[in-house]
Short mmCIF file of C-alpha atoms in Angstrom, two decimals:
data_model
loop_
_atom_site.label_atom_id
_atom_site.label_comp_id
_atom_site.label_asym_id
_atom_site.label_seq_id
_atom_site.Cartn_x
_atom_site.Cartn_y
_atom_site.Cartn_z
CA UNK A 245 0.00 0.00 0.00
CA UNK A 246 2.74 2.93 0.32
CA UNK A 247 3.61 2.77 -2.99
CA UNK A 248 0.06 3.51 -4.01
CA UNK A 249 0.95 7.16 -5.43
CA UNK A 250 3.52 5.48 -7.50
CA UNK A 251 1.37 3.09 -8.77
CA UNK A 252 -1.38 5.73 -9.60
CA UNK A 253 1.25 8.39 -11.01
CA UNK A 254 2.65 5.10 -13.60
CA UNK A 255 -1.47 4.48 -14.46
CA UNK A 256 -1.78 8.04 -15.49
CA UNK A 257 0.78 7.85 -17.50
CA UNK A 258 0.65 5.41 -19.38
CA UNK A 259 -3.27 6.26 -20.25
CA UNK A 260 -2.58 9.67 -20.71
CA UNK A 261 1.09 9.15 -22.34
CA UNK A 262 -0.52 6.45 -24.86
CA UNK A 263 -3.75 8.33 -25.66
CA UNK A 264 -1.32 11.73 -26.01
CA UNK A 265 0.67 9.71 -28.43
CA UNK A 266 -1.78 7.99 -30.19
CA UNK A 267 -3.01 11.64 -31.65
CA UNK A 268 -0.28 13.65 -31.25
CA UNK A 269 2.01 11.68 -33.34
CA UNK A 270 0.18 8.51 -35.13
CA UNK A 271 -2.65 11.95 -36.02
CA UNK A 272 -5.56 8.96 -34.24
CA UNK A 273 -6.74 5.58 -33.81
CA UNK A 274 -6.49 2.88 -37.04
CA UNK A 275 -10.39 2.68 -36.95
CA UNK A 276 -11.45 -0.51 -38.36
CA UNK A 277 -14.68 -0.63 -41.17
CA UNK A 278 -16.44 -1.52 -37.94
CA UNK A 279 -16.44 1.83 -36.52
CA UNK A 280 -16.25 3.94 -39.70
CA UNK A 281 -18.11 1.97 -42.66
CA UNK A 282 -16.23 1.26 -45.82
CA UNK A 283 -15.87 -1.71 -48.05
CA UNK A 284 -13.85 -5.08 -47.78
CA UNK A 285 -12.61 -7.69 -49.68
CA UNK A 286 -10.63 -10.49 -49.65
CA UNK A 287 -8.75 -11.81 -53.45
CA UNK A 288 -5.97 -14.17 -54.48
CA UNK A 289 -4.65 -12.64 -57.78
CA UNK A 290 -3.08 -15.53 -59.68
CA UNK A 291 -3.81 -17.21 -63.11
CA UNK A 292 -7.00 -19.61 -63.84
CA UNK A 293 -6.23 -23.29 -64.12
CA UNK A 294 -9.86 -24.73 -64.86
CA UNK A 295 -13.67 -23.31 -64.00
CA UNK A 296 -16.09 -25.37 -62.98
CA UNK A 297 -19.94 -24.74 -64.53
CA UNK A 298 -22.25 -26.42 -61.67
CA UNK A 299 -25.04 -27.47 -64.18
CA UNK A 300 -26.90 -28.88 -60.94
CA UNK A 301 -30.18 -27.35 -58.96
CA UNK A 302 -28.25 -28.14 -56.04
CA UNK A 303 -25.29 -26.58 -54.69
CA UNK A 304 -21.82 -28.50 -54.44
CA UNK A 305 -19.27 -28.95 -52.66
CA UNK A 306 -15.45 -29.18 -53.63
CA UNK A 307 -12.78 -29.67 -51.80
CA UNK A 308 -9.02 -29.38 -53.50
CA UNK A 309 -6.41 -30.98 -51.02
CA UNK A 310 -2.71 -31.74 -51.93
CA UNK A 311 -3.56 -35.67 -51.08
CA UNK A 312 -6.91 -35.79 -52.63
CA UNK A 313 -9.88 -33.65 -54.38
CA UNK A 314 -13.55 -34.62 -52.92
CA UNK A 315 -16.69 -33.12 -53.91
CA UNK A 316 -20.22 -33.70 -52.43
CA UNK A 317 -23.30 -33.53 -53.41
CA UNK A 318 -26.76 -33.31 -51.84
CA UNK A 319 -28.28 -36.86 -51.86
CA UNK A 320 -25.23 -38.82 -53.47
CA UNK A 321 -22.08 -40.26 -51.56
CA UNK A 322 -18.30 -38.88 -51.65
CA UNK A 323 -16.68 -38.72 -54.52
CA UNK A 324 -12.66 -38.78 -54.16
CA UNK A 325 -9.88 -38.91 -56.91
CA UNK A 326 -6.78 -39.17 -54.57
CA UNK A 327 -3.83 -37.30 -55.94
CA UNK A 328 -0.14 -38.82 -56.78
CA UNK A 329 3.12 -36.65 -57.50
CA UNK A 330 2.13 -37.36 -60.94
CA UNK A 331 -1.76 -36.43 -61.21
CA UNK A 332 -2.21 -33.81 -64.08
CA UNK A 333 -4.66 -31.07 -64.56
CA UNK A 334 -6.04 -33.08 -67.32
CA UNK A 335 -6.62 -36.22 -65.21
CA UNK A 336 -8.77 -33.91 -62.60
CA UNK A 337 -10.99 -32.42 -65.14
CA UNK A 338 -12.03 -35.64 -66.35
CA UNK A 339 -12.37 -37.31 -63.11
CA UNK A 340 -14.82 -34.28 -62.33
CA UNK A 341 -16.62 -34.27 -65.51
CA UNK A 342 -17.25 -37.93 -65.85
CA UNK A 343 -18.42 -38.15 -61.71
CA UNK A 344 -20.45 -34.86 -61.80
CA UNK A 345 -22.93 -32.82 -62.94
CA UNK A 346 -21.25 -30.48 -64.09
CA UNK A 347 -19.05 -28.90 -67.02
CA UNK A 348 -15.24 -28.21 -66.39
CA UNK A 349 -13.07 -25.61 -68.88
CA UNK A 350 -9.39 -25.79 -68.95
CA UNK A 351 -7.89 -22.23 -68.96
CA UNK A 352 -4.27 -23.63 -68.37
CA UNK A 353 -1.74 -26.12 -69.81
CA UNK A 354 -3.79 -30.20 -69.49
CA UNK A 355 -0.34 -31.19 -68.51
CA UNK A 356 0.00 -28.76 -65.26
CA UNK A 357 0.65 -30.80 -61.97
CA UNK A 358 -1.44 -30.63 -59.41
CA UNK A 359 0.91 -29.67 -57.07
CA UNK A 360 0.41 -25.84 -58.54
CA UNK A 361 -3.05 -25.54 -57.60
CA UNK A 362 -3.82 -23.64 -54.67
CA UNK A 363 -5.71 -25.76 -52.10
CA UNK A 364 -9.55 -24.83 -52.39
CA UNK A 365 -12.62 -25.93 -50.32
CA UNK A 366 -15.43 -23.99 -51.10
CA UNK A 367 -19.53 -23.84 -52.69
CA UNK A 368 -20.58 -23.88 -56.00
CA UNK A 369 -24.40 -22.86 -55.83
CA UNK A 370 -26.87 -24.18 -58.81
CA UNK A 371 -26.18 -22.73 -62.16
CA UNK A 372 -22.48 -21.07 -60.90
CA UNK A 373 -19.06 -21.06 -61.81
CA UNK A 374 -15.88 -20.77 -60.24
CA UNK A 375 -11.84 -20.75 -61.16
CA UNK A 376 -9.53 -22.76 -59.28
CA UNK A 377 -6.59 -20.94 -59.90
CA UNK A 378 -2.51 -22.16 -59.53
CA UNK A 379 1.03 -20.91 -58.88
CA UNK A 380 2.81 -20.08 -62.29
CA UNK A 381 5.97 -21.27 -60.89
CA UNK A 382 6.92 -23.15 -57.84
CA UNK A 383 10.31 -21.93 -57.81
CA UNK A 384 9.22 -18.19 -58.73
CA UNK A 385 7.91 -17.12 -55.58
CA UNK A 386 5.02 -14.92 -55.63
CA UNK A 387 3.77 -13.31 -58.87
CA UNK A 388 2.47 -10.48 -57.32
CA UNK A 389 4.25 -7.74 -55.10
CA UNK A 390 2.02 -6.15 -52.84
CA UNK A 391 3.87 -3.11 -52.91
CA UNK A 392 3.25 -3.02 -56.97
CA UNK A 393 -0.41 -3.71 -55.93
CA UNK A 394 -0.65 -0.74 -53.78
CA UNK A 395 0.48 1.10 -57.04
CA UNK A 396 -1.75 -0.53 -59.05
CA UNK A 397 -5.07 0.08 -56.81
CA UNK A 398 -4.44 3.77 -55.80
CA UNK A 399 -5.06 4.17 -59.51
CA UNK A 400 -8.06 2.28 -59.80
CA UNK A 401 -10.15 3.47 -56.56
CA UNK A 402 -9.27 6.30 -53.99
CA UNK A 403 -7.05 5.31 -50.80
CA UNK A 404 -6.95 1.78 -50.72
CA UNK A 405 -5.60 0.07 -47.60
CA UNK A 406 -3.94 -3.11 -48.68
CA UNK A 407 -2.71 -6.21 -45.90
CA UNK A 408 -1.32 -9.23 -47.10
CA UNK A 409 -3.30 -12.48 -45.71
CA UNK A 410 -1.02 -15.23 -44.97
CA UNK A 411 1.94 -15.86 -46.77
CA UNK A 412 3.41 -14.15 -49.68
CA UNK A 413 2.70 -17.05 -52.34
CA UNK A 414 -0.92 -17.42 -51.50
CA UNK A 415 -1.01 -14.26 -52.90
CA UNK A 416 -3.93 -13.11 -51.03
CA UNK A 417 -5.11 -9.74 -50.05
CA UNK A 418 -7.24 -7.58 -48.10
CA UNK A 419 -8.21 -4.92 -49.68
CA UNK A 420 -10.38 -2.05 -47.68
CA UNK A 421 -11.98 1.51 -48.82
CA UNK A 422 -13.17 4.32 -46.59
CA UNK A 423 -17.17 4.99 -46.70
CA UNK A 424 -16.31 8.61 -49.06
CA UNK A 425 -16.51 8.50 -52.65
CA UNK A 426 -18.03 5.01 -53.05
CA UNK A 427 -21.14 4.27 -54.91
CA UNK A 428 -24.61 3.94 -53.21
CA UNK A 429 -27.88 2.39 -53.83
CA UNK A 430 -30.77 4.21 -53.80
CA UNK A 431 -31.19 2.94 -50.31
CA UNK A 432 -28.41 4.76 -49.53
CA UNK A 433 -26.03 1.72 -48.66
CA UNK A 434 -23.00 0.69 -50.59
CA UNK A 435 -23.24 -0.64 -53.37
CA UNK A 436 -21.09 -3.50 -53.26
CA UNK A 437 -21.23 -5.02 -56.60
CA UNK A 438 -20.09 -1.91 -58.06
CA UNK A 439 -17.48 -1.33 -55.92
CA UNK A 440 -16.30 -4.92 -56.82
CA UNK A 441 -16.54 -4.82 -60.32
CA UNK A 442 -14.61 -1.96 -60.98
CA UNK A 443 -11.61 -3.00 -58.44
CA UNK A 444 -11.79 -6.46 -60.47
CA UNK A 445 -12.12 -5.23 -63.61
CA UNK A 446 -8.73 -2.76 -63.48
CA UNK A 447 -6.50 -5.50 -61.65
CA UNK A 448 -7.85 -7.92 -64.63
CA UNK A 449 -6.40 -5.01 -67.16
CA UNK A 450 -3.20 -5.41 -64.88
CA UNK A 451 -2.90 -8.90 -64.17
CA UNK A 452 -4.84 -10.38 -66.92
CA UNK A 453 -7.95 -11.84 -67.40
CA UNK A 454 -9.53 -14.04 -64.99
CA UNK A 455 -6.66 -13.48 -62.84
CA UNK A 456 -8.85 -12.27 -59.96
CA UNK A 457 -10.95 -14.67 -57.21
CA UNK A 458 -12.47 -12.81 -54.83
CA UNK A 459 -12.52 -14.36 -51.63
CA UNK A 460 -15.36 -12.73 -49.38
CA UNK A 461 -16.49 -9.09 -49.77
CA UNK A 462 -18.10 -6.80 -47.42
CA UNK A 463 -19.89 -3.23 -47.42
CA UNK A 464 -20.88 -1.28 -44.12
CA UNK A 465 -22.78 1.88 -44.11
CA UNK A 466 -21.76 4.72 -42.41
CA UNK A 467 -24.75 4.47 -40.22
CA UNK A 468 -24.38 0.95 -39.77
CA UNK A 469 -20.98 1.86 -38.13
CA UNK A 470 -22.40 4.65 -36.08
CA UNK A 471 -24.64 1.54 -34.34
CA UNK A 472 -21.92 -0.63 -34.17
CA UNK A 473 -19.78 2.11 -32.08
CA UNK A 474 -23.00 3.72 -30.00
CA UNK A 475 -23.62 -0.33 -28.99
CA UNK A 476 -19.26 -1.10 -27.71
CA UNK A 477 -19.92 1.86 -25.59
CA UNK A 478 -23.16 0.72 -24.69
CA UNK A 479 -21.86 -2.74 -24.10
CA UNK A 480 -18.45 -1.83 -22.10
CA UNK A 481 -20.92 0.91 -19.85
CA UNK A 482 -23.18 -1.75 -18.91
CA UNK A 483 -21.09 -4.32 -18.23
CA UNK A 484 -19.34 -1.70 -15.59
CA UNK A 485 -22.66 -0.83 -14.23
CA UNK A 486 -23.18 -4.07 -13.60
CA UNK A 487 -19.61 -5.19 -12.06
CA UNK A 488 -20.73 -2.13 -9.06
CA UNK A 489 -23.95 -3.40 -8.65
CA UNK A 490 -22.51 -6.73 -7.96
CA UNK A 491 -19.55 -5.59 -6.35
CA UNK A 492 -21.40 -3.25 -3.81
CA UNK A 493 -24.34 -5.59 -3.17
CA UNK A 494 -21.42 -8.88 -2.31
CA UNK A 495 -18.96 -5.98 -0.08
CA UNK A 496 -19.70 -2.39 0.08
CA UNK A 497 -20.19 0.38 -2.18
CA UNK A 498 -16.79 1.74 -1.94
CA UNK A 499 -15.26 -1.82 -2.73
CA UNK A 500 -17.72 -1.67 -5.85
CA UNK A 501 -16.23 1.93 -6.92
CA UNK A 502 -12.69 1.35 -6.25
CA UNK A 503 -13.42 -2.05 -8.40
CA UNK A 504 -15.06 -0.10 -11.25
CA UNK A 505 -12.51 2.66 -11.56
CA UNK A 506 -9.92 -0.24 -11.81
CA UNK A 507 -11.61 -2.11 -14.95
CA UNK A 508 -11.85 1.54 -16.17
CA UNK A 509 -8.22 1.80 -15.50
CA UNK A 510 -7.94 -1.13 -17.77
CA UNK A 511 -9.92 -0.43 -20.51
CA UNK A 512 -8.55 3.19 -20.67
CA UNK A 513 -4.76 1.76 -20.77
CA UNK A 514 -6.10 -1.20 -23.06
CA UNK A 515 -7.18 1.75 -25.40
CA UNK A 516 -4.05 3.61 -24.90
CA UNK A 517 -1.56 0.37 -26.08
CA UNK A 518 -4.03 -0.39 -29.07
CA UNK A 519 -3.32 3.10 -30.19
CA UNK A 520 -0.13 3.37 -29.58
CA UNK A 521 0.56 0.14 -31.72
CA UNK A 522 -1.77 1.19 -34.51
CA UNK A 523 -3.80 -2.04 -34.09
CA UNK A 524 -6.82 -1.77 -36.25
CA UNK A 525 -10.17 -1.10 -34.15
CA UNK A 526 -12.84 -3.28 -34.84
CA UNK A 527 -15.08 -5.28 -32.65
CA UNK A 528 -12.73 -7.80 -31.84
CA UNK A 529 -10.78 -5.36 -29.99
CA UNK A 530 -13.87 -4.06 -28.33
CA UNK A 531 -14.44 -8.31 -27.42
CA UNK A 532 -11.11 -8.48 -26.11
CA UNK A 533 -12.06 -5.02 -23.45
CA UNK A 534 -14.97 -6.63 -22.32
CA UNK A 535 -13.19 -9.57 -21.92
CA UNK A 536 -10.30 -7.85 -19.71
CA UNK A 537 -12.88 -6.85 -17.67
CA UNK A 538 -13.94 -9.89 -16.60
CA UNK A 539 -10.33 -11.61 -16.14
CA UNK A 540 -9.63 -8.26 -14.10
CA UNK A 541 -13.24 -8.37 -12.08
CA UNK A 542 -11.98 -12.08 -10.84
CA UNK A 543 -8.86 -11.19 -9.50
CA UNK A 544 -10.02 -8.48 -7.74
CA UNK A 545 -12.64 -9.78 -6.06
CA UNK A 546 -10.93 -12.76 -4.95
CA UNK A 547 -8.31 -10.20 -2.91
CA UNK A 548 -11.38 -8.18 -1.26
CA UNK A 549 -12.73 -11.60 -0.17
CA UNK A 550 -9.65 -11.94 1.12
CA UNK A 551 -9.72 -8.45 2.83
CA UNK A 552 -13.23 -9.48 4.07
CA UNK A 553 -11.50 -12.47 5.96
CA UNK A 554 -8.58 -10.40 7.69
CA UNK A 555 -10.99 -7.65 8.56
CA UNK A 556 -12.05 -10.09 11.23
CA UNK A 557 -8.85 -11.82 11.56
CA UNK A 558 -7.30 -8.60 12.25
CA UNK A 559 -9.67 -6.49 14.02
CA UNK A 560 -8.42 -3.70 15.65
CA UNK A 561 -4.95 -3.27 12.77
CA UNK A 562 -5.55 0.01 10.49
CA UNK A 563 -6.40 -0.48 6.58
CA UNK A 564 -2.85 -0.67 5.43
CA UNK A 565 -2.19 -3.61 7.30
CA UNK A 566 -5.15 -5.58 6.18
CA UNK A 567 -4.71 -4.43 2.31
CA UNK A 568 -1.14 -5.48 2.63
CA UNK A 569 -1.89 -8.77 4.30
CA UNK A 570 -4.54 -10.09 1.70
CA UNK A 571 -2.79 -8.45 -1.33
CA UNK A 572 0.03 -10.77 0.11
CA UNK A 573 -2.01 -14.05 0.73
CA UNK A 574 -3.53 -13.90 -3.10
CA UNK A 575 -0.45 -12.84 -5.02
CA UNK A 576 0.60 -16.11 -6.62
CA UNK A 577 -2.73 -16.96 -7.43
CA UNK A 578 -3.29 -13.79 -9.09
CA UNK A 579 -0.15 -14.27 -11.05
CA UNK A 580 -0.55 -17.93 -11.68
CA UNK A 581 -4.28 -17.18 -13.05
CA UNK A 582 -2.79 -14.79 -15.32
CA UNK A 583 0.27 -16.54 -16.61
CA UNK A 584 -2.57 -19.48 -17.56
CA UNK A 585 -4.51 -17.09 -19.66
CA UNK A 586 -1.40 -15.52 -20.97
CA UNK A 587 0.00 -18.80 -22.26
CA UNK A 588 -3.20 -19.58 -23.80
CA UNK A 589 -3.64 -16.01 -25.69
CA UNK A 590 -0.15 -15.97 -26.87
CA UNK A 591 0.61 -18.09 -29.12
CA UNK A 592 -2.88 -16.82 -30.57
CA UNK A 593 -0.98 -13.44 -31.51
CA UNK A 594 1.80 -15.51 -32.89
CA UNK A 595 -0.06 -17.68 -35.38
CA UNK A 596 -2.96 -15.86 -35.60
CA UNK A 597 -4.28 -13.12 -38.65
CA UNK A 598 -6.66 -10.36 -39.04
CA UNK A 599 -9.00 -10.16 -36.32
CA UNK A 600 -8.01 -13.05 -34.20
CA UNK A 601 -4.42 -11.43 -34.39
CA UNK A 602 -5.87 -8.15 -32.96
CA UNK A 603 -8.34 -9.40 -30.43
CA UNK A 604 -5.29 -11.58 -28.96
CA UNK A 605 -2.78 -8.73 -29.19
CA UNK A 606 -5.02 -6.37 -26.75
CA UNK A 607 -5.64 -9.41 -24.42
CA UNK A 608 -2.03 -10.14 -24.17
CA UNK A 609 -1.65 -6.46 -22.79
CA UNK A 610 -4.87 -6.22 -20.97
CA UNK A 611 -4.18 -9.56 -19.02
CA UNK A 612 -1.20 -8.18 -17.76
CA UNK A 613 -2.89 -4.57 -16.89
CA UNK A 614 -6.19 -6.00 -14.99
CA UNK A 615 -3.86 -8.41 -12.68
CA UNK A 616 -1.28 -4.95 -12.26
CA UNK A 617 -4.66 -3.19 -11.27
CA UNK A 618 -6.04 -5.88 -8.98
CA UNK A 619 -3.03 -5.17 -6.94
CA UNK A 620 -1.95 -1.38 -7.06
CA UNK A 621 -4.99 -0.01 -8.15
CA UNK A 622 -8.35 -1.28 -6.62
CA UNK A 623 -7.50 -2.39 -3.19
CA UNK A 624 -5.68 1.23 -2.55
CA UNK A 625 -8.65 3.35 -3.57
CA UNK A 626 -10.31 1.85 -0.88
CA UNK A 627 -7.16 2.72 1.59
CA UNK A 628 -7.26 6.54 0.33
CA UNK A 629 -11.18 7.05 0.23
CA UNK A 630 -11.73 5.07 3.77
CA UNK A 631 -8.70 7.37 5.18
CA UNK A 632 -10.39 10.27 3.17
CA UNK A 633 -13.56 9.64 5.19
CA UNK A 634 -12.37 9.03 8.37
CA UNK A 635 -10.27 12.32 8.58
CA UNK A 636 -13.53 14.34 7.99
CA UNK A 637 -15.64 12.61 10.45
CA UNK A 638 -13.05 13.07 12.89
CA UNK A 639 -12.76 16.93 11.64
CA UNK A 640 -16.34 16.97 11.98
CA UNK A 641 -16.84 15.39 15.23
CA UNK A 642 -13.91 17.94 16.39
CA UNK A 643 -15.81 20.78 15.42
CA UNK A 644 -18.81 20.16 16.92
CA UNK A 645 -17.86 18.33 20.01
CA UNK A 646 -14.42 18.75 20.45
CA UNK A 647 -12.96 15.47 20.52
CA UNK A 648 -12.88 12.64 18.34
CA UNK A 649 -14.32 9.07 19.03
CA UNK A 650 -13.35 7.33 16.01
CA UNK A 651 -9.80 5.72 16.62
CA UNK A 652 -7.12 6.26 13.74
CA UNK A 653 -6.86 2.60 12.94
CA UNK A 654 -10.89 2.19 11.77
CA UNK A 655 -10.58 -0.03 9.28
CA UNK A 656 -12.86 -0.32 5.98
CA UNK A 657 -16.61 0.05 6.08
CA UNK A 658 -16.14 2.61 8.86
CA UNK A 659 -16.52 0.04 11.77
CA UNK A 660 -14.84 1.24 15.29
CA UNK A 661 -11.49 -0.41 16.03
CA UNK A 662 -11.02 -2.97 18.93
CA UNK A 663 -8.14 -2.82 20.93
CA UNK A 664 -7.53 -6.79 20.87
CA UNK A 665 -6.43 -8.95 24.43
CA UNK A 666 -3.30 -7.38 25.61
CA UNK A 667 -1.68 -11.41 25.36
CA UNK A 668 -2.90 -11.79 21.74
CA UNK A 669 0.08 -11.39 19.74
CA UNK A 670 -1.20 -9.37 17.43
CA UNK A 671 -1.29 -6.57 19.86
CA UNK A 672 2.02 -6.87 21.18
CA UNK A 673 3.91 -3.70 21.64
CA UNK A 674 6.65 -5.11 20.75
CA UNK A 675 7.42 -6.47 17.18
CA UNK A 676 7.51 -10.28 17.14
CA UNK A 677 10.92 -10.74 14.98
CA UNK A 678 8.73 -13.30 12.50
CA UNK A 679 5.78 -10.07 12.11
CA UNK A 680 4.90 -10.08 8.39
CA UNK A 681 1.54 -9.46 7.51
CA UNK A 682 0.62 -13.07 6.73
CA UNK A 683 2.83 -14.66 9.83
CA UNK A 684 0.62 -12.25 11.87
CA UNK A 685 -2.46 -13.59 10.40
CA UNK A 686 -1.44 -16.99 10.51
CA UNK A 687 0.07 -16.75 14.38
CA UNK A 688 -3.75 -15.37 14.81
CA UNK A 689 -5.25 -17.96 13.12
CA UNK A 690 -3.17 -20.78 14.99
CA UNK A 691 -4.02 -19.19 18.36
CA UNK A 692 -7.76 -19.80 17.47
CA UNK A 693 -7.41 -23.19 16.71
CA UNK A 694 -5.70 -24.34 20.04
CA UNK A 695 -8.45 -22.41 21.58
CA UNK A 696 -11.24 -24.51 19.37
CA UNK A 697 -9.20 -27.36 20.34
CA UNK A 698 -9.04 -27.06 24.19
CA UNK A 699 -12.91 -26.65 24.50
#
């Protein structure tokens, strides 16, 4: 507890430094098309090896492995062609065109191996078609730069945002456009199909034709986003309203505070190191806050249980003593619940991409800010607002009366202080040369059971 200024000087900033920094020089948060509407879309840009025409009123499904190539269809069993080092392109369109419904058109060289293609599982609805597309050269590396591409689609559409997805030779890309300038339909959404043909028509011009399979697409109003943002706030508000409710109703209302201005401690610094990093905003971040809070909410209520315990334990000791006593007893499992969660979120930011990546990149640094607040942050509010409150009751009951009867070691809630047994141990005069916080407790704690034992 008396590094509790230090602790609350380092919390302010860090929020304050990060948020400073996050405008000041970064000019704002990466806002995600979440929060600020915009189109998406996901594409592999690579050459056509075959299309497949489903000729069937039923959708099917296809699924391109390196060991084998399976499709299903509704009411009919598996069909599998397994695949050897030296399977050609040819050999797959007529294992597909004799076993299904459907029509298959070469686009590349009969003789390719299959070892090109890209690995596909996907849909075919009734009456579609779809390109299955391959590497031009396995010893090339990736056809196309993404730097070139950047090039390439700031003249096609205004301020792209390009990420590569996975590794360079998939060759796949997200592409994303702000809300301005885009097309709309008379609805006044996005109009998606627009937006789409044009960015596939001028990478087509670039990259030839039918060099472009669009992944997944999406469009998001501007208003859409605006309810998407108004319901995180909503969402992160409630779920703090709801955290003092419980919190005050289990301990007292100044436990519930001092627990609510921690979890706003760590949303506020979880905020602050998402902008400082530039991780993109999007409701996966906002998923990874709430989830903070309730990682944070755990640890911190097991310590005021604790508190709750050695209130009793050590009636008659001031605040500091208990906070520094239970903050004591539940340290390692405060770390050691954190360090689990930890190990399971990082490798998640290792291995992980797009929004898995940047919901486990704020948890990493939120796990380790709600256990730093369970400690320095919550139980000490309640050590400067009881002390607050006890030095103007004792003003107050000085002005009016003249003297004081609330002892200087009340402890939380406001309950009057018990001088204890002059042969309890605890209120020696002396120190006991073994006096930590938890041997006291424990000393205490023995002495009642040889008591419980005698009668």
């Amino acid at each position: 507890s008396k590094f509790r200024y230090i602790a609350f000087a380092i919390s302010i900033l860090i929020i304050a430094g990060g948020i400073g920094a996050t405008f000041g020089v970064f000019g704002g948060y990466n806002w995600g098309m979440d929060f600020q509407g915009g189109y998406s879309a996901q594409i592999r840009i690579a050459p056509a090896a075959f299309f497949i025409v489903n000729q069937n009123s039923e959708e099917i499904k296809i699924d391109l492995a390196r060991e084998e190539l399976r499709y299903f269809k509704t009411g009919e069993e598996r069909q599998a062609l397994p695949l050897t080092e030296e399977t050609t392109l040819a050999e797959i369109a007529q294992f597909l065109e004799v076993h299904g419904d459907f029509s298959v058109q070469l686009s590349a060289d009969p003789g390719l191996n299959h070892s090109l293609l890209f690995p596909e599982e996907t849909t075919i609805g009734p009456n579609r078609s779809l390109s299955f597309q391959y590497r031009p050269s396995a010893a090339a590396g990736p056809e196309v730069d993404i730097d070139h591409l950047r090039l390439v689609l700031a003249t096609i559409v205004e301020n792209p945002s390009i990420q590569q997805v996975g590794e360079p030779e998939d060759q796949e890309f997200m592409i994303r456009l702000g809300v301005e300038g885009l097309p709309l339909t008379p609805e006044g959404d996005i109009d998606g199909d627009a937006v789409l043909g044009t960015i596939t028509a001028g990478l087509e011009k670039q990259y030839g034709e039918n060099t472009v399979q669009v992944r997944s697409s999406e469009a998001l109003s501007a208003q859409l986003a605006q309810t998407f943002a108004t319901g995180s706030i909503i969402a992160i508000v409630v779920a703090l309203t709801l955290m003092l409710l419980y919190v005050t109703f289990r301990f007292r209302f100044n436990f519930g505070v001092a627990a609510v201005i921690a979890l706003l401690h760590d949303a506020l610094a979880t905020i602050a190191f998402v902008g400082v990093f530039q991780v993109e905003v999007n409701t996966a971040v906002v998923a990874a806050i709430l989830t903070i809070i309730g990682y944070s909410i755990n640890d911190t209520i097991v310590i005021y249980d604790r508190i709750r315990e050695n209130e009793t334990l050590l009636k008659g000791q001031n605040l500091a003593l208990v906070m520094d006593t239970s903050v004591s007893q539940t340290l390692g499992r405060t770390f050691i619940t954190s360090l689990t969660v930890f190990v399971a979120i990082f490798p998640l930011y290792l291995f992980g991409t797009g929004p898995v990546k940047d919901f486990s990149f704020a948890m990493v640094f939120g796990i380790i800010v709600g256990s730093y607040s369970s400690v320095f942050i919550a139980s000490p509010i309640i050590l400067v607002w009881q002390r607050a409150l006890n030095k103007a009751n004792r003003s107050k009951e000085m002005r009016l009366f003249g003297k004081s009867t609330l002892p200087e070691t009340a402890i939380a809630g406001g309950r009057e202080a018990k001088e204890l047994p002059a042969e309890d141990p605890v209120a020696l005069s002396e120190p006991h040369p073994h006096s930590g916080p938890v041997t006291r407790v424990q000393r205490v704690l023995d002495k009642k059971k040889k008591k419980k034992h005698r009668t």
